[in-house]
Amino acid sequence: MRNGDGYQPNPEHKFSFGLWTVGNRGRDPFGDFVRPPMTAIEIIQLLAEVRAWGVNLHDDDLVPIDATATERDAIVKEFKKACEQNGIVVPMATVSLFFHPIFRDGAFTANDPEVRAYALQKTMRAMDLGAELGAKIFVLWGGREGVETDACRRPDEAVKRLREAVNYLCEYNLDRGYGYRFAMEAKPNEPRGDIYMATTGHYLGFIPTLDHPEMVGVNPEMAHEQMAGLNFLHGVAQAWEAGKLFHIDLNDQMPGRFDQDLRFGSANLKSSFWLVKFLEDVAYDGPRHFDAHAYRTEDCEGVKDFATGCMRTYLILQEKAAQWNEDREIRAILEEISGNGNHVPSTAAFSRTGAQQLLAHSFNKEVILRKRLPYERLDQLTVDILTGVR
Ligand code: GCO
Ligand code: MN
Ligand code: MN
């Protein structure tokens, strides 16, 4: 048994994979498929074997884009049965608005109104599909919503079109009583030269401008924020703090590279640790989705190693996070660095008298500067825990 040492995934961990992740066949812009195709049913069986909890899908991952209604229904029926038999749930559904050449200029933001309308129709049908499979989260990733040249449209026009589309979909959600929460996924580039809504922060600014902001949150992806050179944890924390962390895409990415979609924790172990620690500390209760794929050098067995590895690393880091939180020396340092001030007037809430007291207060900078901030020690203790010597 691979996980005989206790790092055993259970449904409570809510580990999920997309059909497109474990089903990834290793094609890239320079080379063809290296792995044989797997049917959706085979993927479900693989996910059950590695003890995952959920599977996510784009509409086209399951149902071919031009399938007839009868074909679609038969595929969905068989898929549902396989999920039930294997104890796999479908927590999230999404729509491919990037693969078909019709989306070469974007989907919701494309200049052609017919493409925009088709994108809406395709998304509504994908929502129908997801609802039928029990999904309550609907991810929107605007992979083609972007440009190579800004000559094609004014970017504020793109923002307006995107808003119009999301508003429309929220109404559809209400009208059908699906109860979806939409999770917007940002990415700075790839496949477009520049994608609108480049970061999670962009979406956090966009969401309050919608007709139903309560229905819409974010799906931050580790690799995407790292491609933009950002601190992923900070984006996730801001989303969480705003009540907008509806979903999360876990993987890994080296800076300055192509979109790698590496196994979770395989490239930036320390950042992954802080992220897991955060999710555990705040008791994030949503799916932990691994949006990654196996190295192109792997065969089908290697895909299992990849999937097992994502979950295993998460669980190891979860254990390390608990150890970090309980460590006496770490706790002492945390207490020391957040120690209370020398009778500073309260700044919790503004009042005129409080402001007067603050204006009149004299700060002793020498004393303040003598306070130690032993972050070197704190970080080394973290490294000791992560490397297993503590
Ligand atoms: C990517 C994205 C996608 C989306 C998926 C869900 O970089 O290709 O991360 O994998 O997450 O399409 O909409
Ligand atoms: Mn991605
Ligand atoms: Mn993703």
Short mmCIF file of C-alpha atoms and ligand atoms in Angstrom, two decimals:
data_model
loop_
_atom_site.label_atom_id
_atom_site.label_comp_id
_atom_site.label_asym_id
_atom_site.label_seq_id
_atom_site.Cartn_x
_atom_site.Cartn_y
_atom_site.Cartn_z
CA MET A 1 0.00 0.00 0.00
CA ARG A 2 1.49 3.29 -1.14
CA ASN A 3 0.05 5.26 1.73
CA GLY A 4 0.67 2.81 4.52
CA ASP A 5 2.51 5.47 6.49
CA GLY A 6 -0.58 7.44 7.43
CA TYR A 7 -0.73 10.08 4.69
CA GLN A 8 -3.93 8.56 3.47
CA PRO A 9 -6.42 10.75 1.58
CA ASN A 10 -9.96 10.61 2.91
CA PRO A 11 -13.20 12.19 1.66
CA GLU A 12 -12.97 14.78 4.44
CA HIS A 13 -9.87 16.24 2.74
CA LYS A 14 -11.97 17.04 -0.33
CA PHE A 15 -9.19 16.27 -2.80
CA SER A 16 -10.39 16.61 -6.37
CA PHE A 17 -8.91 16.35 -9.85
CA GLY A 18 -10.20 17.46 -13.23
CA LEU A 19 -10.88 14.96 -15.98
CA TRP A 20 -8.43 17.07 -17.98
CA THR A 21 -5.66 16.75 -15.37
CA VAL A 22 -5.29 13.02 -14.81
CA GLY A 23 -6.53 12.59 -18.37
CA ASN A 24 -3.76 14.83 -19.72
CA ARG A 25 -1.89 12.97 -22.44
CA GLY A 26 1.24 15.04 -22.53
CA ARG A 27 0.76 16.93 -25.76
CA ASP A 28 2.51 20.30 -25.84
CA PRO A 29 3.06 22.97 -28.51
CA PHE A 30 6.17 21.10 -29.68
CA GLY A 31 5.21 17.47 -29.42
CA ASP A 32 2.38 15.03 -29.72
CA PHE A 33 0.58 12.81 -27.21
CA VAL A 34 2.75 10.42 -25.24
CA ARG A 35 -0.02 8.61 -23.31
CA PRO A 36 -3.01 6.71 -24.69
CA PRO A 37 -6.45 8.23 -24.14
CA MET A 38 -8.41 7.28 -21.04
CA THR A 39 -12.19 7.30 -21.02
CA ALA A 40 -14.00 9.35 -18.40
CA ILE A 41 -15.01 6.09 -16.73
CA GLU A 42 -11.38 4.92 -16.58
CA ILE A 43 -10.42 8.23 -15.01
CA ILE A 44 -13.09 7.81 -12.35
CA GLN A 45 -11.73 4.36 -11.58
CA LEU A 46 -8.21 5.73 -11.34
CA LEU A 47 -9.36 8.49 -8.99
CA ALA A 48 -11.12 5.97 -6.78
CA GLU A 49 -7.98 3.83 -6.73
CA VAL A 50 -5.81 6.72 -5.52
CA ARG A 51 -8.50 7.66 -2.95
CA ALA A 52 -9.50 11.04 -4.36
CA TRP A 53 -12.86 12.50 -3.35
CA GLY A 54 -14.06 14.40 -6.38
CA VAL A 55 -13.82 14.91 -10.11
CA ASN A 56 -14.32 18.18 -11.97
CA LEU A 57 -14.97 18.62 -15.64
CA HIS A 58 -15.37 20.96 -18.56
CA ASP A 59 -18.45 20.26 -20.66
CA ASP A 60 -16.29 19.00 -23.54
CA ASP A 61 -14.20 16.70 -21.32
CA LEU A 62 -17.25 14.48 -21.00
CA VAL A 63 -19.60 15.28 -23.86
CA PRO A 64 -18.20 15.92 -27.34
CA ILE A 65 -18.99 19.46 -28.44
CA ASP A 66 -21.40 18.44 -31.20
CA ALA A 67 -23.06 15.45 -29.52
CA THR A 68 -26.80 15.05 -30.06
CA ALA A 69 -29.15 15.28 -27.08
CA THR A 70 -29.57 11.50 -27.06
CA GLU A 71 -25.82 10.89 -27.15
CA ARG A 72 -25.31 13.41 -24.39
CA ASP A 73 -27.90 11.84 -22.14
CA ALA A 74 -26.43 8.37 -22.56
CA ILE A 75 -22.91 9.62 -21.74
CA VAL A 76 -24.11 11.50 -18.68
CA LYS A 77 -26.09 8.52 -17.41
CA GLU A 78 -23.10 6.20 -17.69
CA PHE A 79 -20.79 8.76 -16.08
CA LYS A 80 -23.15 9.32 -13.15
CA LYS A 81 -23.35 5.60 -12.58
CA ALA A 82 -19.56 5.26 -12.59
CA CYS A 83 -19.25 8.12 -10.08
CA GLU A 84 -21.77 6.52 -7.77
CA GLN A 85 -20.22 3.07 -8.05
CA ASN A 86 -16.76 4.44 -7.30
CA GLY A 87 -17.83 6.86 -4.57
CA ILE A 88 -16.62 9.92 -6.50
CA VAL A 89 -18.52 13.22 -6.34
CA VAL A 90 -18.62 16.12 -8.83
CA PRO A 91 -18.11 19.26 -6.75
CA MET A 92 -17.28 21.65 -9.60
CA ALA A 93 -18.14 22.03 -13.25
CA THR A 94 -16.73 24.42 -15.80
CA VAL A 95 -16.91 25.26 -19.48
CA SER A 96 -14.33 25.21 -22.22
CA LEU A 97 -14.38 28.62 -23.84
CA PHE A 98 -10.87 28.24 -25.16
CA PHE A 99 -10.37 25.02 -27.11
CA HIS A 100 -12.59 25.39 -30.14
CA PRO A 101 -11.16 27.73 -32.82
CA ILE A 102 -14.35 29.80 -32.69
CA PHE A 103 -12.94 31.29 -29.48
CA ARG A 104 -9.75 32.52 -31.14
CA ASP A 105 -10.68 36.12 -30.27
CA GLY A 106 -12.09 35.29 -26.84
CA ALA A 107 -15.56 34.23 -25.74
CA PHE A 108 -17.49 36.68 -23.54
CA THR A 109 -15.20 39.50 -24.64
CA ALA A 110 -14.88 38.61 -28.34
CA ASN A 111 -15.68 41.32 -30.83
CA ASP A 112 -18.19 39.21 -32.72
CA PRO A 113 -21.59 39.31 -30.95
CA GLU A 114 -22.38 35.89 -32.38
CA VAL A 115 -19.34 34.39 -30.66
CA ARG A 116 -20.36 36.08 -27.42
CA ALA A 117 -23.87 34.65 -27.67
CA TYR A 118 -22.51 31.19 -28.48
CA ALA A 119 -20.21 31.43 -25.45
CA LEU A 120 -23.22 32.16 -23.25
CA GLN A 121 -25.23 29.32 -24.76
CA LYS A 122 -22.33 26.90 -24.28
CA THR A 123 -21.89 28.01 -20.67
CA MET A 124 -25.60 27.65 -19.89
CA ARG A 125 -25.53 24.12 -21.27
CA ALA A 126 -22.41 23.38 -19.22
CA MET A 127 -24.28 24.67 -16.17
CA ASP A 128 -27.15 22.30 -16.97
CA LEU A 129 -24.66 19.46 -17.21
CA GLY A 130 -22.91 20.30 -13.97
CA ALA A 131 -26.21 20.67 -12.12
CA GLU A 132 -27.27 17.26 -13.32
CA LEU A 133 -24.07 15.82 -11.87
CA GLY A 134 -24.56 17.59 -8.54
CA ALA A 135 -21.96 20.36 -8.87
CA LYS A 136 -22.48 23.46 -6.73
CA ILE A 137 -19.44 25.40 -7.87
CA PHE A 138 -19.08 26.69 -11.41
CA VAL A 139 -15.62 27.88 -12.44
CA LEU A 140 -15.16 30.49 -15.12
CA TRP A 141 -11.66 30.68 -16.54
CA GLY A 142 -11.32 33.17 -19.37
CA GLY A 143 -8.38 31.53 -21.07
CA ARG A 144 -8.97 33.26 -24.39
CA GLU A 145 -10.32 36.52 -22.99
CA GLY A 146 -7.31 38.58 -23.90
CA VAL A 147 -5.16 40.01 -26.64
CA GLU A 148 -1.99 39.86 -28.60
CA THR A 149 -2.56 43.45 -29.65
CA ASP A 150 -4.60 46.07 -27.83
CA ALA A 151 -5.53 47.46 -31.22
CA CYS A 152 -8.42 44.98 -31.30
CA ARG A 153 -10.60 46.65 -28.63
CA ARG A 154 -10.48 49.01 -25.71
CA PRO A 155 -9.84 46.93 -22.60
CA ASP A 156 -12.61 48.66 -20.63
CA GLU A 157 -15.02 47.42 -23.31
CA ALA A 158 -13.83 43.88 -22.52
CA VAL A 159 -14.52 44.46 -18.83
CA LYS A 160 -18.05 45.64 -19.64
CA ARG A 161 -18.71 42.61 -21.86
CA LEU A 162 -17.43 40.27 -19.20
CA ARG A 163 -19.69 41.90 -16.61
CA GLU A 164 -22.67 41.59 -18.91
CA ALA A 165 -21.99 37.88 -19.43
CA VAL A 166 -21.52 37.07 -15.75
CA ASN A 167 -24.68 39.03 -14.86
CA TYR A 168 -26.58 37.03 -17.46
CA LEU A 169 -25.28 33.73 -16.08
CA CYS A 170 -26.18 34.70 -12.51
CA GLU A 171 -29.75 35.33 -13.64
CA TYR A 172 -29.79 31.96 -15.41
CA ASN A 173 -28.55 30.34 -12.21
CA LEU A 174 -31.39 31.96 -10.27
CA ASP A 175 -33.98 31.21 -12.90
CA ARG A 176 -33.09 27.52 -12.96
CA GLY A 177 -32.64 27.32 -9.19
CA TYR A 178 -29.24 25.66 -9.58
CA GLY A 179 -27.73 27.24 -6.47
CA TYR A 180 -24.30 27.58 -8.07
CA ARG A 181 -21.57 29.77 -6.72
CA PHE A 182 -19.37 31.06 -9.53
CA ALA A 183 -15.61 31.01 -9.03
CA MET A 184 -13.62 33.28 -11.36
CA GLU A 185 -10.13 32.06 -12.21
CA ALA A 186 -7.43 34.55 -13.15
CA LYS A 187 -4.33 33.96 -15.23
CA PRO A 188 -1.91 36.56 -16.58
CA ASN A 189 -1.06 34.96 -19.92
CA GLU A 190 -1.07 31.70 -21.87
CA PRO A 191 -2.76 30.90 -24.15
CA ARG A 192 -3.19 34.62 -24.94
CA GLY A 193 -0.31 37.06 -24.88
CA ASP A 194 -2.19 38.97 -22.19
CA ILE A 195 -5.35 37.77 -20.50
CA TYR A 196 -7.80 40.27 -19.01
CA MET A 197 -8.26 39.89 -15.25
CA ALA A 198 -4.64 38.87 -14.84
CA THR A 199 -4.72 38.12 -11.13
CA THR A 200 -7.09 37.12 -8.36
CA GLY A 201 -6.86 40.70 -7.15
CA HIS A 202 -8.27 41.95 -10.45
CA TYR A 203 -11.30 39.73 -9.95
CA LEU A 204 -11.74 40.86 -6.37
CA GLY A 205 -12.06 44.37 -7.77
CA PHE A 206 -14.46 43.27 -10.52
CA ILE A 207 -16.87 41.17 -8.45
CA PRO A 208 -18.41 44.04 -6.42
CA THR A 209 -19.45 45.69 -9.72
CA LEU A 210 -21.73 42.75 -10.61
CA ASP A 211 -25.50 42.59 -10.13
CA HIS A 212 -25.16 39.60 -7.78
CA PRO A 213 -21.75 39.92 -6.14
CA GLU A 214 -22.75 37.46 -3.41
CA MET A 215 -23.00 34.70 -6.02
CA VAL A 216 -19.50 35.21 -7.37
CA GLY A 217 -16.10 34.49 -5.84
CA VAL A 218 -12.69 33.39 -7.04
CA ASN A 219 -10.76 30.26 -7.90
CA PRO A 220 -7.13 31.27 -7.40
CA GLU A 221 -4.50 29.02 -8.97
CA MET A 222 -1.04 28.71 -7.50
CA ALA A 223 0.75 28.50 -10.86
CA HIS A 224 -1.09 31.48 -12.30
CA GLU A 225 -0.13 33.87 -9.53
CA GLN A 226 3.43 32.58 -9.60
CA MET A 227 3.58 33.16 -13.36
CA ALA A 228 2.80 36.78 -12.53
CA GLY A 229 5.60 36.80 -9.96
CA LEU A 230 3.14 37.20 -7.10
CA ASN A 231 2.86 35.70 -3.66
CA PHE A 232 0.02 33.20 -4.06
CA LEU A 233 -0.70 33.01 -0.35
CA HIS A 234 -1.37 36.73 -0.20
CA GLY A 235 -3.94 36.56 -2.99
CA VAL A 236 -5.62 33.56 -1.39
CA ALA A 237 -5.67 35.25 2.00
CA GLN A 238 -7.25 38.39 0.57
CA ALA A 239 -9.90 36.30 -1.18
CA TRP A 240 -10.56 34.40 2.03
CA GLU A 241 -10.79 37.54 4.10
CA ALA A 242 -13.33 38.95 1.64
CA GLY A 243 -15.42 35.76 1.88
CA LYS A 244 -14.62 35.01 -1.76
CA LEU A 245 -12.50 31.86 -1.67
CA PHE A 246 -15.06 29.60 -3.36
CA HIS A 247 -12.55 27.14 -4.85
CA ILE A 248 -8.80 26.69 -5.23
CA ASP A 249 -6.53 25.24 -7.93
CA LEU A 250 -3.40 23.71 -6.42
CA ASN A 251 -0.32 22.90 -8.48
CA ASP A 252 3.17 24.31 -8.83
CA GLN A 253 5.19 26.47 -11.19
CA MET A 254 8.72 27.80 -11.53
CA PRO A 255 8.99 31.52 -12.33
CA GLY A 256 9.91 32.55 -15.85
CA ARG A 257 8.76 29.29 -17.42
CA PHE A 258 5.89 28.18 -19.63
CA ASP A 259 2.67 27.11 -17.90
CA GLN A 260 3.99 23.99 -16.17
CA ASP A 261 1.09 22.67 -14.06
CA LEU A 262 3.50 20.75 -11.87
CA ARG A 263 2.58 18.32 -9.11
CA PHE A 264 1.57 20.21 -5.98
CA GLY A 265 4.56 21.07 -3.79
CA SER A 266 7.13 19.83 -6.30
CA ALA A 267 8.78 23.16 -7.09
CA ASN A 268 8.13 25.58 -4.23
CA LEU A 269 7.84 23.51 -1.12
CA LYS A 270 8.01 26.41 1.31
CA SER A 271 5.32 28.48 -0.44
CA SER A 272 3.19 25.35 -0.59
CA PHE A 273 3.70 24.92 3.13
CA TRP A 274 2.53 28.45 3.96
CA LEU A 275 -0.46 27.93 1.74
CA VAL A 276 -1.48 24.62 3.35
CA LYS A 277 -0.91 26.11 6.78
CA PHE A 278 -3.19 29.01 5.89
CA LEU A 279 -5.97 26.82 4.50
CA GLU A 280 -5.80 24.62 7.60
CA ASP A 281 -5.54 27.52 10.06
CA VAL A 282 -8.64 29.21 8.70
CA ALA A 283 -10.43 25.85 8.30
CA TYR A 284 -11.08 26.32 4.57
CA ASP A 285 -13.89 23.92 3.85
CA GLY A 286 -14.03 23.91 0.04
CA PRO A 287 -12.59 21.45 -2.44
CA ARG A 288 -8.82 21.12 -2.71
CA HIS A 289 -8.51 20.77 -6.42
CA PHE A 290 -5.26 19.77 -8.08
CA ASP A 291 -5.14 21.46 -11.48
CA ALA A 292 -1.90 19.87 -12.61
CA HIS A 293 -0.69 17.01 -14.71
CA ALA A 294 2.01 14.36 -14.77
CA TYR A 295 5.38 14.96 -16.41
CA ARG A 296 5.35 14.25 -20.13
CA THR A 297 7.88 11.51 -19.47
CA GLU A 298 5.34 9.46 -17.49
CA ASP A 299 3.18 6.53 -18.55
CA CYS A 300 -0.23 5.68 -17.07
CA GLU A 301 1.26 4.26 -13.86
CA GLY A 302 3.15 7.51 -13.50
CA VAL A 303 -0.12 9.42 -13.63
CA LYS A 304 -1.13 7.58 -10.45
CA ASP A 305 2.19 8.51 -8.86
CA PHE A 306 1.50 12.10 -9.84
CA ALA A 307 -2.02 12.16 -8.37
CA THR A 308 -0.97 10.31 -5.22
CA GLY A 309 1.95 12.72 -4.85
CA CYS A 310 -0.26 15.84 -4.94
CA MET A 311 -2.42 14.56 -2.10
CA ARG A 312 0.46 13.06 -0.15
CA THR A 313 2.41 16.31 -0.16
CA TYR A 314 -0.66 18.22 0.98
CA LEU A 315 -1.13 15.83 3.90
CA ILE A 316 2.53 15.93 4.86
CA LEU A 317 2.43 19.74 4.86
CA GLN A 318 -0.79 19.64 6.87
CA GLU A 319 1.04 17.63 9.50
CA LYS A 320 4.00 20.02 9.40
CA ALA A 321 1.62 22.95 9.83
CA ALA A 322 0.19 21.39 12.99
CA GLN A 323 3.73 20.81 14.26
CA TRP A 324 4.62 24.44 13.50
CA ASN A 325 1.57 25.71 15.38
CA GLU A 326 2.41 23.61 18.44
CA ASP A 327 6.13 24.28 18.53
CA ARG A 328 6.98 25.95 21.82
CA GLU A 329 9.84 28.04 20.56
CA ILE A 330 7.82 29.25 17.60
CA ARG A 331 4.94 30.12 19.86
CA ALA A 332 7.22 32.07 22.15
CA ILE A 333 8.63 34.06 19.24
CA LEU A 334 5.15 34.77 17.89
CA GLU A 335 4.12 36.05 21.28
CA GLU A 336 7.24 38.18 21.51
CA ILE A 337 6.80 39.81 18.10
CA SER A 338 3.15 40.65 18.57
CA GLY A 339 3.63 41.96 22.11
CA ASN A 340 1.50 44.96 23.05
CA GLY A 341 2.70 48.50 22.73
CA ASN A 342 3.78 50.78 25.52
CA HIS A 343 0.34 52.09 26.45
CA VAL A 344 -0.39 53.44 23.00
CA PRO A 345 -3.73 55.22 22.63
CA SER A 346 -6.22 52.82 21.03
CA THR A 347 -6.48 53.03 17.24
CA ALA A 348 -9.17 50.37 16.91
CA ALA A 349 -11.93 52.82 16.04
CA PHE A 350 -11.83 56.50 15.26
CA SER A 351 -13.12 59.03 17.76
CA ARG A 352 -12.34 62.70 18.01
CA THR A 353 -10.96 62.39 21.54
CA GLY A 354 -9.01 59.28 20.57
CA ALA A 355 -7.49 61.14 17.63
CA GLN A 356 -6.55 64.01 19.94
CA GLN A 357 -4.84 61.59 22.32
CA LEU A 358 -2.98 59.99 19.42
CA LEU A 359 -1.85 63.36 18.08
CA ALA A 360 -0.60 64.30 21.53
CA HIS A 361 1.17 61.02 22.20
CA SER A 362 4.96 60.98 22.18
CA PHE A 363 6.57 57.85 20.68
CA ASN A 364 9.94 56.69 21.93
CA LYS A 365 11.56 55.42 18.74
CA GLU A 366 14.67 54.22 20.57
CA VAL A 367 12.61 51.92 22.78
CA ILE A 368 10.55 50.70 19.85
CA LEU A 369 13.70 49.91 17.88
CA ARG A 370 15.16 47.87 20.75
CA LYS A 371 12.34 45.35 20.38
CA ARG A 372 13.68 42.22 18.71
CA LEU A 373 12.17 40.79 15.57
CA PRO A 374 13.83 37.37 15.36
CA TYR A 375 12.52 36.40 11.96
CA GLU A 376 15.78 34.68 10.99
CA ARG A 377 15.32 32.25 13.85
CA LEU A 378 11.64 31.87 13.10
CA ASP A 379 12.27 31.06 9.47
CA GLN A 380 15.07 28.63 10.32
CA LEU A 381 12.75 26.82 12.71
CA THR A 382 10.34 26.55 9.80
CA VAL A 383 13.09 25.11 7.59
CA ASP A 384 14.04 22.67 10.35
CA ILE A 385 10.45 21.48 10.57
CA LEU A 386 10.08 21.20 6.82
CA THR A 387 13.30 19.27 6.39
CA GLY A 388 12.33 16.94 9.20
CA VAL A 389 15.26 17.62 11.53
CA ARG A 390 13.02 19.18 14.16
C1 GCO B 1 -5.17 26.51 -17.30
C2 GCO B 1 -6.32 26.63 -16.34
C3 GCO B 1 -7.39 25.62 -16.57
C4 GCO B 1 -8.65 25.94 -15.79
C5 GCO B 1 -9.75 25.08 -16.20
C6 GCO B 1 -11.00 25.35 -15.43
O1 GCO B 1 -4.15 27.11 -17.02
O2 GCO B 1 -5.30 25.84 -18.33
O3 GCO B 1 -5.81 26.53 -15.06
O4 GCO B 1 -6.91 24.35 -16.24
O5 GCO B 1 -8.46 25.80 -14.43
O6 GCO B 1 -9.97 25.26 -17.55
O7 GCO B 1 -11.77 26.26 -16.06
MN MN B 2 -3.61 26.72 -15.02
MN MN B 3 -6.83 26.18 -13.21
#
